[in-house]
Short mmCIF file of C-alpha atoms and ligand atoms in Angstrom, two decimals:
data_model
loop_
_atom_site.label_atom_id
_atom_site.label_comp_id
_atom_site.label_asym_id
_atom_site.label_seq_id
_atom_site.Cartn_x
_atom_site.Cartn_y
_atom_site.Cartn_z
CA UNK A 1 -14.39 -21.05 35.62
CA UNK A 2 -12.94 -20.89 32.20
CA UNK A 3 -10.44 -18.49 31.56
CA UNK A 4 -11.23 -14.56 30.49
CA UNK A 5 -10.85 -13.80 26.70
CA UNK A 6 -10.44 -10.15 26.59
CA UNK A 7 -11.70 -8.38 24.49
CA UNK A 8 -8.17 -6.75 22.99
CA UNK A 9 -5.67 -6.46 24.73
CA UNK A 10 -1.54 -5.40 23.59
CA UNK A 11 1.34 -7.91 22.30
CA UNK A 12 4.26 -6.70 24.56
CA UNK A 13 7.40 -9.06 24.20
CA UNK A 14 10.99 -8.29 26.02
CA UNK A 15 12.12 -6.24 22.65
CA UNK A 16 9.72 -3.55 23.93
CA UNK A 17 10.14 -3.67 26.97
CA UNK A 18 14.31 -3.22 26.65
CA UNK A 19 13.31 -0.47 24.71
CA UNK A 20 11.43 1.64 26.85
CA UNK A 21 13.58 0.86 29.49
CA UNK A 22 16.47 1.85 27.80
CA UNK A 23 14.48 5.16 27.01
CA UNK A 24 13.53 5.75 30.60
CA UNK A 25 16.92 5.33 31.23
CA UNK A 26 18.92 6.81 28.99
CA UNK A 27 16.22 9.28 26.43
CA UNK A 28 16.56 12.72 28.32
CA UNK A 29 19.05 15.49 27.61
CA UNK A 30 20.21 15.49 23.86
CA UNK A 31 18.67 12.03 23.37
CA UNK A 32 14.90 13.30 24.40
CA UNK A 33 13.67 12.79 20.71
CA UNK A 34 15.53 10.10 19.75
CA UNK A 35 13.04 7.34 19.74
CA UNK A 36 10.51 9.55 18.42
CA UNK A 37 12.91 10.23 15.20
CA UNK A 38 13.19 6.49 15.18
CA UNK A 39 9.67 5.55 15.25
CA UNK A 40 8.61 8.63 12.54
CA UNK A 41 11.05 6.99 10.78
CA UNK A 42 10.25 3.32 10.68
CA UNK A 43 6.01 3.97 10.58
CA UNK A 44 6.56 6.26 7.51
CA UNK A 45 8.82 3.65 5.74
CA UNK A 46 6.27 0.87 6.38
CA UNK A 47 3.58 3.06 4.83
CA UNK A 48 5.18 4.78 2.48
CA UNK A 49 5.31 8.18 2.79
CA UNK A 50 7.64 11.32 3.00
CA UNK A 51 6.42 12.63 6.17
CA UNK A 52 5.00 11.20 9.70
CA UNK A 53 4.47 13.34 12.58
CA UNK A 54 3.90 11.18 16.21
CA UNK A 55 1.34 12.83 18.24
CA UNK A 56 -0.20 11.91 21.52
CA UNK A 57 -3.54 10.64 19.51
CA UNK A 58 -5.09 9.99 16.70
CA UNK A 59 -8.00 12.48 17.75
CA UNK A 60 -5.00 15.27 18.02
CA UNK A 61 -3.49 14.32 14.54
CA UNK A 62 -6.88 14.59 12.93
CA UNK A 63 -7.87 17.84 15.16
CA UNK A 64 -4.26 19.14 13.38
CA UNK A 65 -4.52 18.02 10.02
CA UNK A 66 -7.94 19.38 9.40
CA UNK A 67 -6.82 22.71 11.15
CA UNK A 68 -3.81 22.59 8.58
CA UNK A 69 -6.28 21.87 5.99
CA UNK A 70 -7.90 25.51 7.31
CA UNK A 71 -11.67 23.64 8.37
CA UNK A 72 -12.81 26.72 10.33
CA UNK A 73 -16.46 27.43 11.71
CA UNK A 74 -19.29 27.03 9.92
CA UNK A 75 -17.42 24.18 7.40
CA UNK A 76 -18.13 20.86 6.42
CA UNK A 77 -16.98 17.54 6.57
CA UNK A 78 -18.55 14.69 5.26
CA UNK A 79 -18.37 11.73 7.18
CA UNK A 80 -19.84 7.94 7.21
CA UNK A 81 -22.51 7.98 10.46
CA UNK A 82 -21.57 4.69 11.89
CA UNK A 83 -18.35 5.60 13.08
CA UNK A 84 -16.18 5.85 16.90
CA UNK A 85 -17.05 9.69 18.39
CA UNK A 86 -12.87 10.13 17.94
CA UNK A 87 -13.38 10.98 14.28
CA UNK A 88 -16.38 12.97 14.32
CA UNK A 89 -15.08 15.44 17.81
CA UNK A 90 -11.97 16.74 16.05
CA UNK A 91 -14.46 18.68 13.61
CA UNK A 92 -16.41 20.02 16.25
CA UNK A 93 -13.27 21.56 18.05
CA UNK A 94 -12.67 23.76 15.02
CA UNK A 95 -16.47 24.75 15.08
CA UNK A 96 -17.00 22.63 11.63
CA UNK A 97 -19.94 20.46 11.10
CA UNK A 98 -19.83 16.90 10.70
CA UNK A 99 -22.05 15.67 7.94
CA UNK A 100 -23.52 12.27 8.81
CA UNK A 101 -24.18 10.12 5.54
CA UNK A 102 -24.85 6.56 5.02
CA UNK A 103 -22.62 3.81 4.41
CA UNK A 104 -22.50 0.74 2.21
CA UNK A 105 -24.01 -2.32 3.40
CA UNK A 106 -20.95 -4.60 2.58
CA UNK A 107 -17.81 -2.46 3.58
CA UNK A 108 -19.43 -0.64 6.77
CA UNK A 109 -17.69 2.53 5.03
CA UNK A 110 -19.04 5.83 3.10
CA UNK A 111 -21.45 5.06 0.37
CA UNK A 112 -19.80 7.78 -2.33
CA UNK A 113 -22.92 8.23 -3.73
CA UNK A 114 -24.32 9.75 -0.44
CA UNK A 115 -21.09 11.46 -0.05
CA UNK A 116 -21.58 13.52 -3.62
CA UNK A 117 -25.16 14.22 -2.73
CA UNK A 118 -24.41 15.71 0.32
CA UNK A 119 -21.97 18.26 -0.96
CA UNK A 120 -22.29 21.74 -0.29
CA UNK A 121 -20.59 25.31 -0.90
CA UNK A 122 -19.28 24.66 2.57
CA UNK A 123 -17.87 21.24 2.60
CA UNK A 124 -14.00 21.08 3.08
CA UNK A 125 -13.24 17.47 3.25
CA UNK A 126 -14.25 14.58 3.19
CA UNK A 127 -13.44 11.82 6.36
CA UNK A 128 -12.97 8.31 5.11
CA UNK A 129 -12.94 6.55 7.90
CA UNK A 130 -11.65 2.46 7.05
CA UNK A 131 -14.03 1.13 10.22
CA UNK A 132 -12.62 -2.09 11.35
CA UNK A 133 -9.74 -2.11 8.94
CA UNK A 134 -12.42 -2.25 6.32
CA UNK A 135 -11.77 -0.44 3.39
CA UNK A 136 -13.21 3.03 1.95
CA UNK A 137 -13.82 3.34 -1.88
CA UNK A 138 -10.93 5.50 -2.19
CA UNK A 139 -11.02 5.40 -5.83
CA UNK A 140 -14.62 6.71 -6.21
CA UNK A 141 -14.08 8.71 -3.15
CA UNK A 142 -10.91 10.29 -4.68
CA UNK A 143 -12.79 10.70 -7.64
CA UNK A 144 -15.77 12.51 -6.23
CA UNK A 145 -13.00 14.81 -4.09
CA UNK A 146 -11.26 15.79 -7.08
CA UNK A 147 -13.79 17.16 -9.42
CA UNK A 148 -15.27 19.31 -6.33
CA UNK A 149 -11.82 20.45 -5.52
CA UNK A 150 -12.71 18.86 -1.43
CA UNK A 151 -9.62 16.62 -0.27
CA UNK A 152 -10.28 13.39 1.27
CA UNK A 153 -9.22 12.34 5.10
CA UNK A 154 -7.86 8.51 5.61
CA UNK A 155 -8.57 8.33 9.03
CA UNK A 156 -6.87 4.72 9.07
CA UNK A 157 -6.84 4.56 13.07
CA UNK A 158 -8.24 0.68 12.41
CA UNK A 159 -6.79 0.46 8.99
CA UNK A 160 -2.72 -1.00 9.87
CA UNK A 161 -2.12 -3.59 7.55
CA UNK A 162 -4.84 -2.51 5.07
CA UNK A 163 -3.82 -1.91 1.37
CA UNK A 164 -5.52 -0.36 -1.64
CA UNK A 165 -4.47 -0.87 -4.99
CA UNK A 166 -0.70 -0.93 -3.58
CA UNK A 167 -0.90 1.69 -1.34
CA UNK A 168 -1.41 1.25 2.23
CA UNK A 169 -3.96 2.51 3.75
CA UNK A 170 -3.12 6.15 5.41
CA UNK A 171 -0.95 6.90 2.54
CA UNK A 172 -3.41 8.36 -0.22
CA UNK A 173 -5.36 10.62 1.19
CA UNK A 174 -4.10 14.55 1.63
CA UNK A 175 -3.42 13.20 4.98
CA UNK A 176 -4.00 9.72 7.01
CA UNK A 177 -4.25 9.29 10.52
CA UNK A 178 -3.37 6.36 12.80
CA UNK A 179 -4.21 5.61 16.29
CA UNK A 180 -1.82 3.75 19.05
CA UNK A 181 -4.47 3.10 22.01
CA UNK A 182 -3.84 -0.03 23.69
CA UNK A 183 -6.92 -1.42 21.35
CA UNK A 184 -5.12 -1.30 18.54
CA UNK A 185 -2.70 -3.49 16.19
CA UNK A 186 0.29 -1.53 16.85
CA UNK A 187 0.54 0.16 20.62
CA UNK A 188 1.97 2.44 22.43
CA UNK A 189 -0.03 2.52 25.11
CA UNK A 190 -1.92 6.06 24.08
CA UNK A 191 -0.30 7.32 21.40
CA UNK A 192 -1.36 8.67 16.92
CA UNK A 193 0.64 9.16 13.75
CA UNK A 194 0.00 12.12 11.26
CA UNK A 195 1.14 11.01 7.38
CA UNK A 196 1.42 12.59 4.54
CA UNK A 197 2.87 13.08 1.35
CA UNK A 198 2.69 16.78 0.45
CA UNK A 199 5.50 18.39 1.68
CA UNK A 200 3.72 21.71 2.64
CA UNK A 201 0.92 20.36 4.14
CA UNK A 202 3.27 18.33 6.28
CA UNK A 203 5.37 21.82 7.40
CA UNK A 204 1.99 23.06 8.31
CA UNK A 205 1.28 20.48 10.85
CA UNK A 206 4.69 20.41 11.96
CA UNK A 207 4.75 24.58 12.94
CA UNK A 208 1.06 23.63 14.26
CA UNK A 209 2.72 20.52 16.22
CA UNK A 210 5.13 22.75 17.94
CA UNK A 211 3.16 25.44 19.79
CA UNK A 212 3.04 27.49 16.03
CA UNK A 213 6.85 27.63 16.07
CA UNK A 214 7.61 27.47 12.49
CA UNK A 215 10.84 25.60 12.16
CA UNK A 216 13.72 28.19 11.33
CA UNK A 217 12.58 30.51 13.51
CA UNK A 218 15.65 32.33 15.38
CA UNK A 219 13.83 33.57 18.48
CA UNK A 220 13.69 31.20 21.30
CA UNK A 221 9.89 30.74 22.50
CA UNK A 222 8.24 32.34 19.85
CA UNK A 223 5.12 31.56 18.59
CA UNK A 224 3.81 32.35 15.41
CA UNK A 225 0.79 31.64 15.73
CA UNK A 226 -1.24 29.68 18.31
CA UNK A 227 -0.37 26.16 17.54
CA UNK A 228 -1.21 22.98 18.95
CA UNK A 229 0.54 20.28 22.07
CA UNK A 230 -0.19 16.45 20.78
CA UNK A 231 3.26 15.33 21.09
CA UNK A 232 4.39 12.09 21.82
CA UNK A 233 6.72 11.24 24.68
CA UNK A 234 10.03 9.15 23.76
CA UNK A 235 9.04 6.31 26.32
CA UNK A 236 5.73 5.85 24.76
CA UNK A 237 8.04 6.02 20.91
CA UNK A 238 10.61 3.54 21.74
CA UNK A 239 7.32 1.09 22.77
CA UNK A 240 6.52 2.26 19.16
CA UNK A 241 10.02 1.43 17.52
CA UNK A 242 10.05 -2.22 19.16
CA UNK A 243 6.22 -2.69 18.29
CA UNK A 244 7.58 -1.71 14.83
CA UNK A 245 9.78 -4.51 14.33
CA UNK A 246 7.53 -6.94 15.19
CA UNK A 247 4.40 -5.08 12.62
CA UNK A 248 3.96 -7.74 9.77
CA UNK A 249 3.90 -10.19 12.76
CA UNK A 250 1.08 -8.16 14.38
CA UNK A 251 -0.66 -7.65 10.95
CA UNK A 252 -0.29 -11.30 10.38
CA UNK A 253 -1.57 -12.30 12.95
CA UNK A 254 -4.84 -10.02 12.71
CA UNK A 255 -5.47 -11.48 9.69
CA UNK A 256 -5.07 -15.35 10.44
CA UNK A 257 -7.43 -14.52 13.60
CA UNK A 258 -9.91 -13.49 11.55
CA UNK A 259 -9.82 -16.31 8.74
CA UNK A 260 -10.16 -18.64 11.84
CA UNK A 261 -13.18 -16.78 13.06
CA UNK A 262 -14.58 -16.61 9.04
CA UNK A 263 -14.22 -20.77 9.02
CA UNK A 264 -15.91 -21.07 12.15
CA UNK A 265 -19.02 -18.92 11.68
CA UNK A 266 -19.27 -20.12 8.19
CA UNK A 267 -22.79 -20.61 7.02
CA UNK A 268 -24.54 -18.88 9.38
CA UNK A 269 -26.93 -16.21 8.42
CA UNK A 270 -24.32 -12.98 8.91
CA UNK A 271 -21.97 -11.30 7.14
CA UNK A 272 -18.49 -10.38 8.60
CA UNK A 273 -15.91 -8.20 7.40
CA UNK A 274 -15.43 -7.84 3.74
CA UNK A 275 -12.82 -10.59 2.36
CA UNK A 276 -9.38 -9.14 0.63
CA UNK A 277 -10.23 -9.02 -2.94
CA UNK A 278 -8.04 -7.76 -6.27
CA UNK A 279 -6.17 -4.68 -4.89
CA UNK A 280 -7.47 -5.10 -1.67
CA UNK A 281 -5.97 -6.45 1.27
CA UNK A 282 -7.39 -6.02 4.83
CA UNK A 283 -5.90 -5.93 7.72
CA UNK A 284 -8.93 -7.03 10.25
CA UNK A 285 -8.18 -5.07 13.57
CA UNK A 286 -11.03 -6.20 14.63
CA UNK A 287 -13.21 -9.39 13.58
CA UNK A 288 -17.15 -8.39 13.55
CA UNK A 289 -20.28 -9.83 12.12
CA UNK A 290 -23.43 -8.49 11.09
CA UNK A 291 -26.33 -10.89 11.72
CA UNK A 292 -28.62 -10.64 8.43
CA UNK A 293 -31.64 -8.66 8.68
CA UNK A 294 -35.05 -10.65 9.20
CA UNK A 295 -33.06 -13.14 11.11
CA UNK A 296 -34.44 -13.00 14.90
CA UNK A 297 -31.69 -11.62 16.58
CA UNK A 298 -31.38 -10.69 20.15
CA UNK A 299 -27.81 -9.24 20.68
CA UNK A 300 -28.11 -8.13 24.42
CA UNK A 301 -28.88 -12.30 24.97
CA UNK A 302 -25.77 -13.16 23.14
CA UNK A 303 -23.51 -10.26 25.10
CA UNK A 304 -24.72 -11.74 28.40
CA UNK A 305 -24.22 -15.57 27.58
CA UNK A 306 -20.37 -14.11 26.61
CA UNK A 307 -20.22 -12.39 29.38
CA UNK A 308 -21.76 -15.68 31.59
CA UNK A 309 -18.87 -17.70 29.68
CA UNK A 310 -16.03 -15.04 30.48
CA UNK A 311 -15.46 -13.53 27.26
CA UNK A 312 -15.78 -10.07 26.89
CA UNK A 313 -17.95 -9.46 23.09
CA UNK A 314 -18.81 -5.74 22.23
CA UNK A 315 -21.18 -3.83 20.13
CA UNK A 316 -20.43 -2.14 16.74
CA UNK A 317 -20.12 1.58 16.63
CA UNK A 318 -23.80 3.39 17.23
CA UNK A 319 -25.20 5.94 14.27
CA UNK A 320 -23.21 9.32 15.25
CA UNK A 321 -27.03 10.61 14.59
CA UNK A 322 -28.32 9.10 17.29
CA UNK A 323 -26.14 10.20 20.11
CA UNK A 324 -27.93 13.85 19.65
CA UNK A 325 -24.87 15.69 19.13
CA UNK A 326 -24.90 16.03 15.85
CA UNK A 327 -27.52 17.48 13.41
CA UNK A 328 -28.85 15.14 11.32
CA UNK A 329 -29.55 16.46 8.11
CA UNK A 330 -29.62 12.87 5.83
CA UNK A 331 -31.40 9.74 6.73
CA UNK A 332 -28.72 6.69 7.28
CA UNK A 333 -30.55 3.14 7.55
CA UNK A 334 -27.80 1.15 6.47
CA UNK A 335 -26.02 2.76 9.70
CA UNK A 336 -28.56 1.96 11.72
CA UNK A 337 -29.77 -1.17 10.48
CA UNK A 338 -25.82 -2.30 11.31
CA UNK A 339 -25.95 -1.20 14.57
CA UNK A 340 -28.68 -2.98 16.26
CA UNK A 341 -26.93 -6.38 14.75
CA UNK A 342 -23.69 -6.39 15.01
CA UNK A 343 -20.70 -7.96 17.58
CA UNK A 344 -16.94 -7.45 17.81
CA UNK A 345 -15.27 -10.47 18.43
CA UNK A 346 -12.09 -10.79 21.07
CA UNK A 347 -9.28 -10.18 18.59
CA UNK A 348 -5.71 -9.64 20.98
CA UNK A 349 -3.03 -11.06 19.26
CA UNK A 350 -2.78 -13.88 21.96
CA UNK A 351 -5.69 -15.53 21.73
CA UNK A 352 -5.48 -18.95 20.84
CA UNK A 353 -7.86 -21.43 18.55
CA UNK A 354 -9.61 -23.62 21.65
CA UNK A 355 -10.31 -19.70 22.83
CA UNK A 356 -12.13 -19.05 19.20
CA UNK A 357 -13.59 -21.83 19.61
CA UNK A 358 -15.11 -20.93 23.13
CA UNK A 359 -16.76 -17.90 20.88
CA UNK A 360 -17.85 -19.34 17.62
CA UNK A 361 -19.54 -22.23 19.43
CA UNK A 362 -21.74 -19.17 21.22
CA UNK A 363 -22.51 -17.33 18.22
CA UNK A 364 -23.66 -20.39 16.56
CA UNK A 365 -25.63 -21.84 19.73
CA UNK A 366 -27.16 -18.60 19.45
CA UNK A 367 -28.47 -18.50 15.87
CA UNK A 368 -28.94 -21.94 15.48
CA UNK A 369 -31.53 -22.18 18.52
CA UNK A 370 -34.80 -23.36 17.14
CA UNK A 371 -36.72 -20.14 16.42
C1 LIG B 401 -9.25 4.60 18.00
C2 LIG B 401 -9.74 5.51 16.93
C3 LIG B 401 -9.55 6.88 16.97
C4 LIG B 401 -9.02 7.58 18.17
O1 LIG B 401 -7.74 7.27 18.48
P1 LIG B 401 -7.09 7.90 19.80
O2 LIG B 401 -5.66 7.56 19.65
O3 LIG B 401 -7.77 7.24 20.95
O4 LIG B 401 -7.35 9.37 19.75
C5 LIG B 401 -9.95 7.63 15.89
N1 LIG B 401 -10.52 7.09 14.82
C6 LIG B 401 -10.75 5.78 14.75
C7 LIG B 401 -11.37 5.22 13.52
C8 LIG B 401 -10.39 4.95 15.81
O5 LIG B 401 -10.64 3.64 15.76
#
């Protein structure tokens, strides 16, 4: 049997390894933060910004940031419907609504004209989401959030390596998010990053970080206020610090994965993730394609000939509206029409060309059979 192509999987050299070790070993006592100093440090150089906070998630930075942000019951936030549940369950905690709206066809992100018609008294942010690495129209989307006084959310847990108009993405909403879950382009096994560049937002989170203990205070223990516990440990940070020297490696080689996957499904009838264009720069966490609509399509036949051939293929995020969850107050067809047809693609930073190869020549068995 051929070998197994996972479907992601971490790139964990000795330099990470040393590290942690050294952190099991040594990180306790007055060195119990150091690594997670470090690794604040390096991420929010690399995206630069003033402030990074490491938390135990992603979902924990955004459940933080959009408490700092004061989303309380009843509230709003707009988000695209074809998204992971990770963005859309932070919201719920703080008894907010998500608001489901349609995305563009090409980017897989929110469509900002369905974002401005779905504005209401209630809305409190909006959640751009850059699925895939893909990215949001942050300009129109910045835009739109401006004039209705509503900030906008980078959750940019797929986005490492992305870059908009010379900013990368994370860095230019009121706050970004970033996720470290063994999926991802940069790991620490589990493990998020909370960014921003307002300074007062960012002494919010970091009083919310801490159990409400606003920094300064003189009382030992004292809460004041009910905060939040999504901190991360130093052993998971110093994997972080070490996967940090090594992060236009991982980025690069995200993005020469995919432009081998782009050659090799060229000219057939789907579309994959949108190409880097002026100002824009992806950073492809994960290769997908859409097949094109009319084109007879059976995706659970392709998943089981990958799965008959050892490779493990999976299927793009489902419409949040159709998990019944959620209320679904807007119809979303692009969402759903992207759904039913489209594949990620194995994507670990190991995989190697004769392995792309196993895949591509799949897909294109597959839509090239005779009708
Ligand atoms: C992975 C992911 C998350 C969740 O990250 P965790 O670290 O698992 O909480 C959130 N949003 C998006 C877009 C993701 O891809």
């Amino acid at each position: 049997m051929s070998t197994r192509i996972h479907y992601t999987k971490p790139s964990i050299t000795e330099r990470e390894v040393e590290l942690a070790t050294d952190a099991a070993r040594n990180g306790w006592g007055e060195r119990c933060y150091d690594y997670i100093v470090r690794f604040e440090q390096a991420f929010a150089d690399h995206l630069g910004v003033k402030h990074a906070i490491a938390t135990s998630s992603c979902t924990g930075a955004l459940h933080m940031g959009m408490a700092a942000l004061g989303i309380g019951p009843g509230d709003e936030v707009i988000m695209g419907d074809i998204n992971w549940i990770a963005s859309a369950a932070p919201v719920t905690y703080l008894g907010a609504k998500p608001i489901l709206v349609d995305v563009l066809r090409d980017t897989w992100c929110l469509d900002p004209e369905q974002v401005e018609a779905s504005i209401t008294p209630r809305t409190k942010a909006i959640l751009a989401v850059h699925l895939y690495g893909n990215l949001c129209e942050l300009g129109q989307l910045l835009e739109i959030g401006k004039r209705h006084g509503i900030p906008v959310i980078e959750d940019s847990a797929e986005a490492i390596g992305s870059v908009f108009e010379g900013a990368r993405a994370g860095s230019i909403g009121a706050f970004g998010t970033f996720s470290f879950h063994g999926t991802k382009t940069l790991t620490t096994g589990e493990g998020g990053m909370w960014v921003t560049n307002d300074s007062e937002l960012f002494e919010r989170v970091r009083t919310l970080s801490n159990h409400g203990r606003r920094a300064g205070e003189d009382r030992q223990f004292w809460p004041n206020e009910v905060g939040f516990k999504y901190k991360m440990s130093n052993v998971s940070a110093a994997i972080g610090c070490g996967q940090m020297e090594r992060i236009e490696e991982l980025i690069a080689r995200k993005r020469a994965i995919f432009a081998y996957y782009r050659s090799g499904l060229a000219g057939l009838p789907l579309r994959i993730n949108p190409p880097d264009a002026p100002g824009r720069v992806h950073g492809y966490w994960m290769p997908t394609f859409v097949v094109d609509e009319g084109v007879p399509f059976d995706r659970s036949l392709l998943l089981a000939r990958f799965k008959e051939c050892n490779i493990d293929g999976r299927v793009f995020f489902w419409p949040l509206s159709e998990t019944g969850h959620f209320e679904s107050r807007h119809v979303t067809p692009v969402s759903k029409s992207l759904s039913i047809r489209g594949v990620n693609l194995p994507s670990y930073h190991d995989l190697t060309e004769e392995e792309m190869d196993r895949v591509v020549s799949i897909v294109r068995d597959d839509l090239q059979k005779p009708g």
